[in-house]
Tab-separated table of C-alpha atoms in Angstrom:
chain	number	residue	atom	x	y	z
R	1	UNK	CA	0.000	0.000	0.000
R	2	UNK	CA	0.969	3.522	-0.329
R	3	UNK	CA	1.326	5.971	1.897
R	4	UNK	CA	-1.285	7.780	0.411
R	5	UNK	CA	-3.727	4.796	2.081
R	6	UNK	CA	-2.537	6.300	5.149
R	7	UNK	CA	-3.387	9.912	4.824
R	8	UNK	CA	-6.113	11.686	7.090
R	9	UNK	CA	-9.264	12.253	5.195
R	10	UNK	CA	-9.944	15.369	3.838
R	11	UNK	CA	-12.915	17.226	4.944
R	12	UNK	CA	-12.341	21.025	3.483
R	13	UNK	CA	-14.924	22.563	1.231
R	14	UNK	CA	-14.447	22.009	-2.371
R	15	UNK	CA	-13.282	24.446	-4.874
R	16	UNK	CA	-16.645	26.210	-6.414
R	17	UNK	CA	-17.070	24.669	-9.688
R	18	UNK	CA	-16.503	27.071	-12.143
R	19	UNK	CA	-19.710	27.403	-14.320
R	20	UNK	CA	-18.271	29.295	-17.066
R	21	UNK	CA	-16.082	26.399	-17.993
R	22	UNK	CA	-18.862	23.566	-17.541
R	23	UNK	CA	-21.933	24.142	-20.515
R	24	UNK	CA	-24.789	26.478	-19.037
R	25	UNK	CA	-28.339	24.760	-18.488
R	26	UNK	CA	-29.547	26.529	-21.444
R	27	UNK	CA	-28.120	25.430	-24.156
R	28	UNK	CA	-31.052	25.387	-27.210
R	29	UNK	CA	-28.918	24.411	-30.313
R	30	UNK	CA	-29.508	20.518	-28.132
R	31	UNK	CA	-33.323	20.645	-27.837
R	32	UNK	CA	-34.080	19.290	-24.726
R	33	UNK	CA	-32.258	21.747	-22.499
R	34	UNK	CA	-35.248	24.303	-23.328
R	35	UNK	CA	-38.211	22.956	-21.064
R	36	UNK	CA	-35.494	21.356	-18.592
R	37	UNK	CA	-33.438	24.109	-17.907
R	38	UNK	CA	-33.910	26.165	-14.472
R	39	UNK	CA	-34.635	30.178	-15.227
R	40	UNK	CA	-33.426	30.909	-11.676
R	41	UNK	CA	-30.130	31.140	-10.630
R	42	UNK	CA	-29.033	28.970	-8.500
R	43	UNK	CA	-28.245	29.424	-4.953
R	44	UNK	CA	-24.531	29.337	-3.683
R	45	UNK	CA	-23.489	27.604	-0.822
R	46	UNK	CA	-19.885	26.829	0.809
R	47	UNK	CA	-19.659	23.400	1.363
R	48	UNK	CA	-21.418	21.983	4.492
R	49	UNK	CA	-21.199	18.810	5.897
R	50	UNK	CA	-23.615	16.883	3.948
R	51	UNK	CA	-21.949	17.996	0.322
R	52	UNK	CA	-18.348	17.093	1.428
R	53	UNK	CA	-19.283	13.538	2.468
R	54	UNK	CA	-20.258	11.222	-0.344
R	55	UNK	CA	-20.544	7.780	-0.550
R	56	UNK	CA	-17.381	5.510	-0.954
R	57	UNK	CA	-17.794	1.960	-2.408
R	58	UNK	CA	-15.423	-0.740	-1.775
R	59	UNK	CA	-14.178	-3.564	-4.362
R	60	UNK	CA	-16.363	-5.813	-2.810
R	61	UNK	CA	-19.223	-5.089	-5.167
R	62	UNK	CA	-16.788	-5.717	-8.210
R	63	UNK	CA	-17.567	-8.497	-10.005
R	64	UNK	CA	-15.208	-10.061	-12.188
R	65	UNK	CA	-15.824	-9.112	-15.439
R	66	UNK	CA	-17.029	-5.805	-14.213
R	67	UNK	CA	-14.232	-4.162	-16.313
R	68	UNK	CA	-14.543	-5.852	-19.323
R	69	UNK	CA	-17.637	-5.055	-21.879
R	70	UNK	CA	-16.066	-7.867	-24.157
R	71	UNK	CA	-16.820	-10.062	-22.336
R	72	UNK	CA	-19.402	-9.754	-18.973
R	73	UNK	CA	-22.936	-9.847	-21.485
R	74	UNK	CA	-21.115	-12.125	-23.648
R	75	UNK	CA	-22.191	-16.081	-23.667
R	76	UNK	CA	-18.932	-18.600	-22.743
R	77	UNK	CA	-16.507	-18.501	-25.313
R	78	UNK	CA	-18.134	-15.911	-27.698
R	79	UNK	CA	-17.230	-12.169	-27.591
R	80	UNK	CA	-18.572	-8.594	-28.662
R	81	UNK	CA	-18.435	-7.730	-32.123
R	82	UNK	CA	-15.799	-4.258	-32.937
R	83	UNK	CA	-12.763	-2.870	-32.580
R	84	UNK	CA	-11.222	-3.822	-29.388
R	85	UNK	CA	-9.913	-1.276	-27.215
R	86	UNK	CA	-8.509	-0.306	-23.500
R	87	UNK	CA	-9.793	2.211	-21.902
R	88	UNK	CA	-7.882	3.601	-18.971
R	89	UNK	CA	-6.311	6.774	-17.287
R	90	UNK	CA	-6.426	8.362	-13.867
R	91	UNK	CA	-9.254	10.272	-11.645
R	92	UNK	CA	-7.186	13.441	-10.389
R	93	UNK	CA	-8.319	16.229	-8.340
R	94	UNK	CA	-7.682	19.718	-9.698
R	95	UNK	CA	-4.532	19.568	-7.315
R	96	UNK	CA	-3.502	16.908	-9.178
R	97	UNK	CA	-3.680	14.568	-6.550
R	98	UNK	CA	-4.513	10.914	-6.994
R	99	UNK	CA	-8.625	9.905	-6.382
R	100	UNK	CA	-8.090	6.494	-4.841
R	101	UNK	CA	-11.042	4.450	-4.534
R	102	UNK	CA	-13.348	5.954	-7.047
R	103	UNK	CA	-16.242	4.388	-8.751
R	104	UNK	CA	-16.694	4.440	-12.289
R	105	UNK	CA	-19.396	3.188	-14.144
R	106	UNK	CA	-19.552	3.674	-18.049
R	107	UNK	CA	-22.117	3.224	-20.668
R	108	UNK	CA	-22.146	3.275	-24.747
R	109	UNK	CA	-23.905	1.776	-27.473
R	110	UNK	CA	-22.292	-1.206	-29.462
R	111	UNK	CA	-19.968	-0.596	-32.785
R	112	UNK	CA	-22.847	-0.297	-35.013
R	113	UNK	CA	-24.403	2.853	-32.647
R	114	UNK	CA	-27.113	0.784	-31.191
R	115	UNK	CA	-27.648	0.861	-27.096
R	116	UNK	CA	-29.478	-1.917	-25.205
R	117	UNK	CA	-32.370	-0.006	-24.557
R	118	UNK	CA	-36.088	-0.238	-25.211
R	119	UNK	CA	-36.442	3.002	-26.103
R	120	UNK	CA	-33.735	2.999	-28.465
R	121	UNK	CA	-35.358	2.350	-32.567
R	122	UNK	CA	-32.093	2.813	-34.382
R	123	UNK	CA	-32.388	0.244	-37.286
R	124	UNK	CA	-28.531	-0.892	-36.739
R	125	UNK	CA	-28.365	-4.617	-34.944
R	126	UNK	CA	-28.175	-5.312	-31.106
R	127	UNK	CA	-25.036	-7.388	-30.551
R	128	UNK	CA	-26.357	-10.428	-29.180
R	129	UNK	CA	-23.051	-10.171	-27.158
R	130	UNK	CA	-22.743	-6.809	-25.802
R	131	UNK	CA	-24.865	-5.222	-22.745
R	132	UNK	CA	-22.800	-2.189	-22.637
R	133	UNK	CA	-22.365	-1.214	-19.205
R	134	UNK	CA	-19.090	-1.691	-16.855
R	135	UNK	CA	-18.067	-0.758	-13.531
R	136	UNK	CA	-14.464	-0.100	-11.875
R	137	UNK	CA	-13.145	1.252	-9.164
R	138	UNK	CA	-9.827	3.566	-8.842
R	139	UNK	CA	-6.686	2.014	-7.331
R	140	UNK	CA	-4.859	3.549	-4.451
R	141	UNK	CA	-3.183	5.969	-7.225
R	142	UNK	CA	-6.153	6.688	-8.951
R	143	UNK	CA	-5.819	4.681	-11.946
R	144	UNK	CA	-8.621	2.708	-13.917
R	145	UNK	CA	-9.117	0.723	-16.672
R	146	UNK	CA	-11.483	-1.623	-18.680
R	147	UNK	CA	-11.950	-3.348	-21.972
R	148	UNK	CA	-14.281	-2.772	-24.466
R	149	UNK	CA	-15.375	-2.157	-28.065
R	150	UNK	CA	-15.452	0.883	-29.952
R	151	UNK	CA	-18.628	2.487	-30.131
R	152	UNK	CA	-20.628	3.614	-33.439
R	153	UNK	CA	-21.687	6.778	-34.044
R	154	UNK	CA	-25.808	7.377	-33.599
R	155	UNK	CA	-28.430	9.557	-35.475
R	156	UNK	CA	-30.982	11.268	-33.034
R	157	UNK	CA	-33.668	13.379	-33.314
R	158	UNK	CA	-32.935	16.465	-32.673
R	159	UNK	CA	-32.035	18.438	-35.764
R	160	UNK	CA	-32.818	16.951	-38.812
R	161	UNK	CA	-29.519	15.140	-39.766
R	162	UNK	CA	-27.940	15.344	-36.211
R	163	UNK	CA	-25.459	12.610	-35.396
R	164	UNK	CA	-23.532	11.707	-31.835
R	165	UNK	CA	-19.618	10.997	-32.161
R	166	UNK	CA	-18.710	8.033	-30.893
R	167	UNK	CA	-18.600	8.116	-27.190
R	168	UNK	CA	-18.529	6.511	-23.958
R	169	UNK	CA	-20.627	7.800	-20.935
R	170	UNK	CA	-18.999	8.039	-17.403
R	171	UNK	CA	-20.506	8.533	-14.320
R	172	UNK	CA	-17.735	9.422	-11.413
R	173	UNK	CA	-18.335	9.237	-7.493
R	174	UNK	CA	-15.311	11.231	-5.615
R	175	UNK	CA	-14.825	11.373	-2.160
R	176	UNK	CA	-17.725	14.021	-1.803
R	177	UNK	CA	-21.580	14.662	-3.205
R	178	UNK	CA	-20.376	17.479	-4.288
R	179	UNK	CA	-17.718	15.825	-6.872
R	180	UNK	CA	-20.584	13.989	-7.960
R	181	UNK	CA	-20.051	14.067	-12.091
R	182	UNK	CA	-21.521	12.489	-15.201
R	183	UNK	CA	-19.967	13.089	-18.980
R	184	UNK	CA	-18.765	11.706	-22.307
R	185	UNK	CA	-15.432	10.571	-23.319
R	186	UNK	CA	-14.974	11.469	-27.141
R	187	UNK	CA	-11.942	9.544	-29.372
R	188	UNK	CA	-9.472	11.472	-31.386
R	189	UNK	CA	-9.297	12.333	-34.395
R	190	UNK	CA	-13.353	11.785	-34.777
R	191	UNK	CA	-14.320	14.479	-37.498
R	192	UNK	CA	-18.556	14.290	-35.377
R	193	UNK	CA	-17.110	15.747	-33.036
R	194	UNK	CA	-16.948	19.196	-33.553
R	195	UNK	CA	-20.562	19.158	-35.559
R	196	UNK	CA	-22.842	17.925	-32.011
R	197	UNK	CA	-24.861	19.990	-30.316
R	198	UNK	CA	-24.270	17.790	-26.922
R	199	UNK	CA	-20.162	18.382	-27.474
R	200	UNK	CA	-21.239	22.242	-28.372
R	201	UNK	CA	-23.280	22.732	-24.891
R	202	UNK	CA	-19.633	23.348	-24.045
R	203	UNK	CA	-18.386	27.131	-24.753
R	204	UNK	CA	-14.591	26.681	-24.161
R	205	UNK	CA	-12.862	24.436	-26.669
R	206	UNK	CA	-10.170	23.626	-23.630
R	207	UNK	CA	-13.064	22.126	-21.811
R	208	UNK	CA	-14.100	20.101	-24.880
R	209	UNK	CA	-10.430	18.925	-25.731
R	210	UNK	CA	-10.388	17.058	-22.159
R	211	UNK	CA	-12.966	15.215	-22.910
R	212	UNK	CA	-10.972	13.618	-26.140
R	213	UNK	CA	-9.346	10.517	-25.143
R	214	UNK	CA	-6.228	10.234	-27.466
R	215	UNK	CA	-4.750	6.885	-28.938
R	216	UNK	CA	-2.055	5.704	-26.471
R	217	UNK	CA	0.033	3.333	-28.557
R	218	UNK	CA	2.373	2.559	-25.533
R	219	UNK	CA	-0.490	1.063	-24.204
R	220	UNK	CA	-1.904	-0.929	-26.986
R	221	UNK	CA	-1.599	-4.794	-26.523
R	222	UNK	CA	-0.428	-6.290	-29.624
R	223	UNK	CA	-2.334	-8.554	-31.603
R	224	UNK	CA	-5.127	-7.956	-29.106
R	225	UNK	CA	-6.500	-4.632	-28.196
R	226	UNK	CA	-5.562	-0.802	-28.474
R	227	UNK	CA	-5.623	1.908	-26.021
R	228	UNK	CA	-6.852	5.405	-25.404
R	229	UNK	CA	-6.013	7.045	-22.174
R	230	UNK	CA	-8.599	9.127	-20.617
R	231	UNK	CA	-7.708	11.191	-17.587
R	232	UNK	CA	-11.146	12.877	-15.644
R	233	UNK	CA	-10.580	15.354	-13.098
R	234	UNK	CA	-12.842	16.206	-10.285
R	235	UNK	CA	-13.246	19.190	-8.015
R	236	UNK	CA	-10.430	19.532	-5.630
R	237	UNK	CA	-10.870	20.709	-1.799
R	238	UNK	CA	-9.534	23.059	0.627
R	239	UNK	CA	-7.262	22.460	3.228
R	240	UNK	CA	-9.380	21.982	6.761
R	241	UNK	CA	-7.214	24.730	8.251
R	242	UNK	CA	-9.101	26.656	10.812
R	243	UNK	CA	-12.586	25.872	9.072
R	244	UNK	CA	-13.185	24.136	12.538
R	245	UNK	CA	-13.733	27.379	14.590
R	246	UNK	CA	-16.682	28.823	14.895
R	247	UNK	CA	-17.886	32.088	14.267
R	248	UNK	CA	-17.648	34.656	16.775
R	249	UNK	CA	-14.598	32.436	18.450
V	1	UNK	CA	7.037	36.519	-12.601
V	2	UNK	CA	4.984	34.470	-10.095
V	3	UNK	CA	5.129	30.760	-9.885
V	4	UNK	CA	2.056	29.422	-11.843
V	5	UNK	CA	-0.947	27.959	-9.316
V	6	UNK	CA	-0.590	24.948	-11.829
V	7	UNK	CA	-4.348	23.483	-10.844
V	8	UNK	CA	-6.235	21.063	-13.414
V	9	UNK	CA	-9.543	22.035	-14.585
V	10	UNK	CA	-12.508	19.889	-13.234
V	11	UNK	CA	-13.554	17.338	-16.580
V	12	UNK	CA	-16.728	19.011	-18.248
V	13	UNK	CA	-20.285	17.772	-17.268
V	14	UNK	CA	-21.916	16.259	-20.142
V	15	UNK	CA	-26.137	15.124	-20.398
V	16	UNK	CA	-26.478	11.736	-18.865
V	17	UNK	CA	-28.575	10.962	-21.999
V	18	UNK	CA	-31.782	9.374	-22.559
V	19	UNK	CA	-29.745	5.711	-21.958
V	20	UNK	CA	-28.362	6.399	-18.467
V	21	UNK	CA	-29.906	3.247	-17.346
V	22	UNK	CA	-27.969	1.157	-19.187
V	23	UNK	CA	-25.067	2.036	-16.999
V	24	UNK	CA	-26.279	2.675	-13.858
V	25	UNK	CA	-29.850	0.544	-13.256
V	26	UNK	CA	-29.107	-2.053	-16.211
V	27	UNK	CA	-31.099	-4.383	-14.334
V	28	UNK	CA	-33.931	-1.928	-14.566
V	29	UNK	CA	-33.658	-1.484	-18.213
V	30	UNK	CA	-33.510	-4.780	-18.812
V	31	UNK	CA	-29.745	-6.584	-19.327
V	32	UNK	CA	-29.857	-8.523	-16.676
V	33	UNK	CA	-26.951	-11.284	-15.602
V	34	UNK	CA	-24.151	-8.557	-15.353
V	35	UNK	CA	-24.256	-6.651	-11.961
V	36	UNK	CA	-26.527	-8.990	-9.554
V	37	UNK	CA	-28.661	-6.035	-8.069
V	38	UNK	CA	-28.429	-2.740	-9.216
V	39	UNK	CA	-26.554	-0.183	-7.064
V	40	UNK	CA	-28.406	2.186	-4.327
V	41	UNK	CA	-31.829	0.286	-5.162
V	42	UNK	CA	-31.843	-0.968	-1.057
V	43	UNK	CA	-31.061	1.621	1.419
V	44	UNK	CA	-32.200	0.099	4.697
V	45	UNK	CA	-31.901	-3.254	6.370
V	46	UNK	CA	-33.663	-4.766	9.370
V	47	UNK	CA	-30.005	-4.123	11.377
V	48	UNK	CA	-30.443	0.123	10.492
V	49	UNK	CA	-31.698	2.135	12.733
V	50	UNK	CA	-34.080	4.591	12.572
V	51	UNK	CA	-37.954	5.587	11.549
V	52	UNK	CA	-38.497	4.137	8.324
V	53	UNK	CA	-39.939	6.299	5.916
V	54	UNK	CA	-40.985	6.380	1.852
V	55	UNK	CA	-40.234	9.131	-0.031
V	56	UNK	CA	-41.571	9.259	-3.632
V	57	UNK	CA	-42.067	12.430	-6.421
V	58	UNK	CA	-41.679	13.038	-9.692
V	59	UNK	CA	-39.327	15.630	-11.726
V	60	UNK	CA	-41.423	17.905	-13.649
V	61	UNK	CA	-40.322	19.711	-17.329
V	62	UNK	CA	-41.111	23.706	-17.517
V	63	UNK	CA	-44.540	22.629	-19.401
V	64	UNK	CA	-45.230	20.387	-16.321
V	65	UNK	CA	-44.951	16.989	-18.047
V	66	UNK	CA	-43.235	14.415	-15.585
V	67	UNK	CA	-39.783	13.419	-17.052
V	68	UNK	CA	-39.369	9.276	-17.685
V	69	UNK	CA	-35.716	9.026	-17.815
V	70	UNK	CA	-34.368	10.811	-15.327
V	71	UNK	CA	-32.214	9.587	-12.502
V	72	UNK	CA	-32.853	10.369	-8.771
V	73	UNK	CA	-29.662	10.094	-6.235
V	74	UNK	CA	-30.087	10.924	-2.850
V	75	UNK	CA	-27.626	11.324	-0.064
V	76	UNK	CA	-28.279	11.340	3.751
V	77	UNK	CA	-27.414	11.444	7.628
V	78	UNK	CA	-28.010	8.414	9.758
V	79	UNK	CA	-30.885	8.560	12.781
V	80	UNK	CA	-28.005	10.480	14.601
V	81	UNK	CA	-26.730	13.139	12.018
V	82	UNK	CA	-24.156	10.833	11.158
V	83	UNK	CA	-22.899	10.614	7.084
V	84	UNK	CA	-21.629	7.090	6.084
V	85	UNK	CA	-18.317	8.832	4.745
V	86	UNK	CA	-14.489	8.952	5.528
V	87	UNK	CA	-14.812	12.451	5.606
V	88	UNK	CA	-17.238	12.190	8.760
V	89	UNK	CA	-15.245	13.265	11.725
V	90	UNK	CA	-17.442	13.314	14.557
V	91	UNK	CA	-18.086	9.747	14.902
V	92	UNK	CA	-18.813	6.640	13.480
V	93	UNK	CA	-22.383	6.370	11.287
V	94	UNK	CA	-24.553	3.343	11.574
V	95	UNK	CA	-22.499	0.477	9.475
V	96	UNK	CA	-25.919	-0.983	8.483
V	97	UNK	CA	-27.063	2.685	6.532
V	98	UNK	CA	-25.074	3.790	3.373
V	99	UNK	CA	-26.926	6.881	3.517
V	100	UNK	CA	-26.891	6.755	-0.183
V	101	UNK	CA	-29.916	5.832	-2.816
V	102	UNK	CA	-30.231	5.782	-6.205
V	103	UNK	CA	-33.887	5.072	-8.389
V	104	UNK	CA	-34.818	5.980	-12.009
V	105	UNK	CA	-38.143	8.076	-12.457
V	106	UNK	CA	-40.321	5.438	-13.647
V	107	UNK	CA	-40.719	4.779	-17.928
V	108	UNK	CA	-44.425	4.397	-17.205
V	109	UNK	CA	-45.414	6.949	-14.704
V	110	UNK	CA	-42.345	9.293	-13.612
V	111	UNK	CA	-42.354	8.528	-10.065
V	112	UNK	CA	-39.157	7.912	-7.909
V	113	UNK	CA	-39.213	5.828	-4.320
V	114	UNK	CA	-37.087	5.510	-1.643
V	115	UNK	CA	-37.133	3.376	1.131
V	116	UNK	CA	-35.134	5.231	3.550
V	117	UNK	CA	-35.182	6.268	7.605
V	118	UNK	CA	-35.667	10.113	8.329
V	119	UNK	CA	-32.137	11.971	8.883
V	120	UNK	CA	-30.783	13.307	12.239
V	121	UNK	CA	-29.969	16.446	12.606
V	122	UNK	CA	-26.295	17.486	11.012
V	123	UNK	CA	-24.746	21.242	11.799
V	124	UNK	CA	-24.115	23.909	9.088
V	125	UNK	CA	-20.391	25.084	9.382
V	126	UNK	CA	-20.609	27.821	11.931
V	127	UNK	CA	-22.243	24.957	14.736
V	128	UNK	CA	-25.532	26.195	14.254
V	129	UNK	CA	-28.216	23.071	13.368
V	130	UNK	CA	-29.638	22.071	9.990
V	131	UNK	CA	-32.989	20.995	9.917
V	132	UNK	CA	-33.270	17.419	8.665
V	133	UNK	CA	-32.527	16.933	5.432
V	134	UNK	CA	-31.881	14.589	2.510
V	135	UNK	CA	-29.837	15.813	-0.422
V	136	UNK	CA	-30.875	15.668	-4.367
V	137	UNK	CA	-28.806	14.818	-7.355
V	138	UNK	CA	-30.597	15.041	-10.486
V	139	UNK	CA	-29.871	13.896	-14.035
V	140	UNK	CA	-31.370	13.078	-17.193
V	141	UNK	CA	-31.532	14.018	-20.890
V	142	UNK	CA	-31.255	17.450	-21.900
V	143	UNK	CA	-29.520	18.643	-18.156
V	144	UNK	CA	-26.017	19.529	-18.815
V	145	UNK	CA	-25.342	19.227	-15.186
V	146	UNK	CA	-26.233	17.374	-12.187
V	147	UNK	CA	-28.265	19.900	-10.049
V	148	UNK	CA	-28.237	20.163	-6.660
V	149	UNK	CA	-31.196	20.426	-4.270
V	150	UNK	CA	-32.586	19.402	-1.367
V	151	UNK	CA	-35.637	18.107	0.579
V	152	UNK	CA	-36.727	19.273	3.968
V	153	UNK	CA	-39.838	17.570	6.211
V	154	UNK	CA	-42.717	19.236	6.447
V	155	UNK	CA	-43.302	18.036	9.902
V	156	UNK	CA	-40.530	20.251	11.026
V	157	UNK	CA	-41.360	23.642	10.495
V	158	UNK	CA	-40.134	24.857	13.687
V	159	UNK	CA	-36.200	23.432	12.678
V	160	UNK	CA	-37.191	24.681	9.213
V	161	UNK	CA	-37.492	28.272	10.172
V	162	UNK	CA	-34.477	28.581	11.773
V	163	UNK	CA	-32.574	26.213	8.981
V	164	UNK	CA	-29.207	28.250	8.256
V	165	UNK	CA	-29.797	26.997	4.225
V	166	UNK	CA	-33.643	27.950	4.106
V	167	UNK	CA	-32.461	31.366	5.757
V	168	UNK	CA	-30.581	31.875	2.700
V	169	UNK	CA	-33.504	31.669	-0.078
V	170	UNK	CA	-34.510	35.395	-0.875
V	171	UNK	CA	-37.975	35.065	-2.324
V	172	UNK	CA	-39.077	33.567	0.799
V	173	UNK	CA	-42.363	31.843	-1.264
V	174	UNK	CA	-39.677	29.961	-2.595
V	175	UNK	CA	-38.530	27.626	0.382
V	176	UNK	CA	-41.967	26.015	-0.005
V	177	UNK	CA	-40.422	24.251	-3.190
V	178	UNK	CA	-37.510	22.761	-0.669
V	179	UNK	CA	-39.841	20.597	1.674
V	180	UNK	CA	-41.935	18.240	0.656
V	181	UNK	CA	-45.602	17.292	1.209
V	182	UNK	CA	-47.559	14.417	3.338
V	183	UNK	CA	-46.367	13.294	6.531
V	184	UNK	CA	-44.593	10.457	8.363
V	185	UNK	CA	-44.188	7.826	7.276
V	186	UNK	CA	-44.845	8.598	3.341
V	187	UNK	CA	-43.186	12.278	1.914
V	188	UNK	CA	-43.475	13.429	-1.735
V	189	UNK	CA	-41.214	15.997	-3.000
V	190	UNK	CA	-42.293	16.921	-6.735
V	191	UNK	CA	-38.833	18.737	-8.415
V	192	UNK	CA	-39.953	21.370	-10.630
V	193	UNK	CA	-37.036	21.945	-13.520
V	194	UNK	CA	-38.456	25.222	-14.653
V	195	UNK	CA	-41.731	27.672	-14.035
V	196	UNK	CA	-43.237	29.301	-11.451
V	197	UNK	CA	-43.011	26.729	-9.104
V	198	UNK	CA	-39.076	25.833	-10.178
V	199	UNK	CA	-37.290	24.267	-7.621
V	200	UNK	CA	-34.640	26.004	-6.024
V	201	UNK	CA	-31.324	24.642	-7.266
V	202	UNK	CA	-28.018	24.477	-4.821
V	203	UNK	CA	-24.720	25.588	-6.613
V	204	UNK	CA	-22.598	23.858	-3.601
């Protein structure tokens, strides 16, 4: 183990998220965000108590194939149908420290753009071999990974010829509520992804770049699988000094 | 020249989508045979203590319409203000309560349940006492970004008035949309995304 397994937990606010850099609510050019957008701004709070606590899950509810969308909807011996990849990276904080103990749980559709999902009515096939969901959790330095196939890109309605690049949804619990964060990992080099609306929600291009996972041919298995490294970073905290006194003391 | 403060920016939120289930209640949408149960689904045991109580609601678009794919979290003290969290300092929460649910407005009808015990009391950072609480997390297609909220008891108002967060909403009509309706054991909080009666949203 290392040291860091040994460090005091942290319990200082976190840094406000800074909303200019994340999309606004209201974003019309993706359709949705219209009637589900709040009008009113929202009310800002310092961190108390119950947003830097979160829930922390332990390996225990891992299952073996948890990490591995090849094969965990797969029957024995067969495999999903696409272009195999690896998936992996770190969870930092925005002090660049490690996020041991993390959970990450990803969705996508399979390599011809079609999700698992009764709503869903894209004509492309199901894979009778791929679910497409996973789980993993962060090691004591932060780093993940998990196998998978290359997802499709999708048409959806919302403009008339609108299609998603090909993505992979994360959802990320930190240490804290508050770190609480769901978004897309995009691949590079994928000419969609500069024409979504979703993608466009976000203002900054810096903002949208970290969510493009590039090739990481170090990492690529030969004969087997390659690799695109995805990093996510989640709000970092204050240090506890003095936020123990009370007022007036 | 000063030395550069050299954070990271936080990763960008993106729209859980209209598929969200697939990766976090796949049993609920259906692929069953990877995860055995999905995750946050049971919140209490016959070991936790505390008054059992059902809270249930629905998450409303500006025309009113109940939304059918969003995703509910919630996060919460034990019976004695205690969170379930490493970052707790001031003692050791009940091993049998997470404190932590998660439940999918329903495809048919829109309505999220928990099974859950009513909070203890948990102090706001300068010592003074929060009313009981249970913290929201909302996503769903066409949100950007989680929002924030939370739900008070109605059967409190006398810890509500004096609740250092309620304090805080200006348009005072407004704290009505923080505390939900009915009475113990069964509490519905409706969340209104947008409109007159738009839920007040936590930036936290």
């Amino acid at each position: 183990m290392s040291d860091r397994a040994n460090r005091k937990p942290e319990t200082g606010a976190f840094f406000p998220r800074d909303r200019n850099w994340h999309a606004p609510a209201l974003t019309p050019g993706y359709k949705t965000s219209v009637l589900r957008s709040p009008q009113k701004a929202l009310l800002s709070l310092d961190g108390t108590i119950s947003e830097i606590t979160g829930p922390v899950f332990g390996h225990s509810i891992l299952g073996e194939l948890d990490n591995d969308l090849i094969h965990n909807f797969a029957k024995p011996g067969e495999s999903a149908i696409g272009e195999r990849i690896i998936v992996h990276g770190r969870v930092l904080d925005e002090r660049g420290r490690p996020v041991p103990g993390a959970l990450l749980e990803f969705w996508q559709a399979n390599a011809g753009g079609r999700y698992r999902h009764k709503k869903e009515s894209y004509l492309a096939a199901l894979d009778p071999n791929f679910g497409g969901c996973g789980r993993t959790i962060t090691d004591e330095d932060g780093f993940y990974s998990f196998r998978t196939i290359k997802p499709g890109p999708y048409p959806w309605p919302n403009g008339v010829n609108d299609w998603r690049p090909a993505h992979i949804h994360f959802s990320v619990f930190g240490h804290g509520f508050a770190q609480r964060l769901i978004t897309q990992m995009y691949f590079e080099g994928d000419p969609m992804i500069w024409k979504c609306p979703i993608v466009n929600t976000i203002a900054d291009r810096r903002a949208i770049e970290q969510l493009i996972a590039p090739l990481d041919w170090a990492n690529t298995i030969p004969m087997d699988a390659r690799a695109y490294k995805f990093d996510i970073v989640l709000r970092g905290r204050r240090s506890t000094m003095f936020e123990n006194r009370m007022e007036g003391n | 020249m000063v030395q550069a403060l050299g954070y990271l920016k936080e990763t960008a939120s993106q729209t859980a989508g209209p598929y969200v289930h697939i990766g976090l209640t796949p049993n609920f949408c259906g692929i069953g045979g990877v995860y055995d149960a999905d995750l946050g689904t049971t919140m209490v045991s016959e070991r936790t203590l505390g008054e059992r109580i059902t809270l249930s609601g629905r998450v409303l678009d500006g025309t009113g319409t109940p939304l059918r794919d969003a995703l509910v979290e919630i996060w919460q003290a034990d019976a004695a203000g205690l969170y379930n969290s490493p970052s707790e300092m001031r003692g050791a929460a009940d091993p049998s309560f997470s404190g932590w649910g998660r439940c999918p407005t329903g495809a048919e009808d829109g309505v999220f349940r928990f099974e859950t015990i009513k909070p203890g009391r948990v102090p706001f950072k300068d010592g003074r006492p929060m009313a009981p609480h249970i913290t929201f997390w909302i996503v769903a297609r066409g949100i950007n970004i989680g929002l924030h909220t939370r739900m008070y008891f109605p059967d409190e108002a006398e810890a509500n008035a004096a609740d250092p967060l309620l304090l805080r909403v200006e348009h005072r009509h407004r704290v009505a949309t923080l505390v939900a309706t009915g009475g113990a054991p069964s509490y519905v909080f409706d969340i209104h995304l947008q409109g007159e009666k738009e839920t007040v949203f936590l930036d936290i």
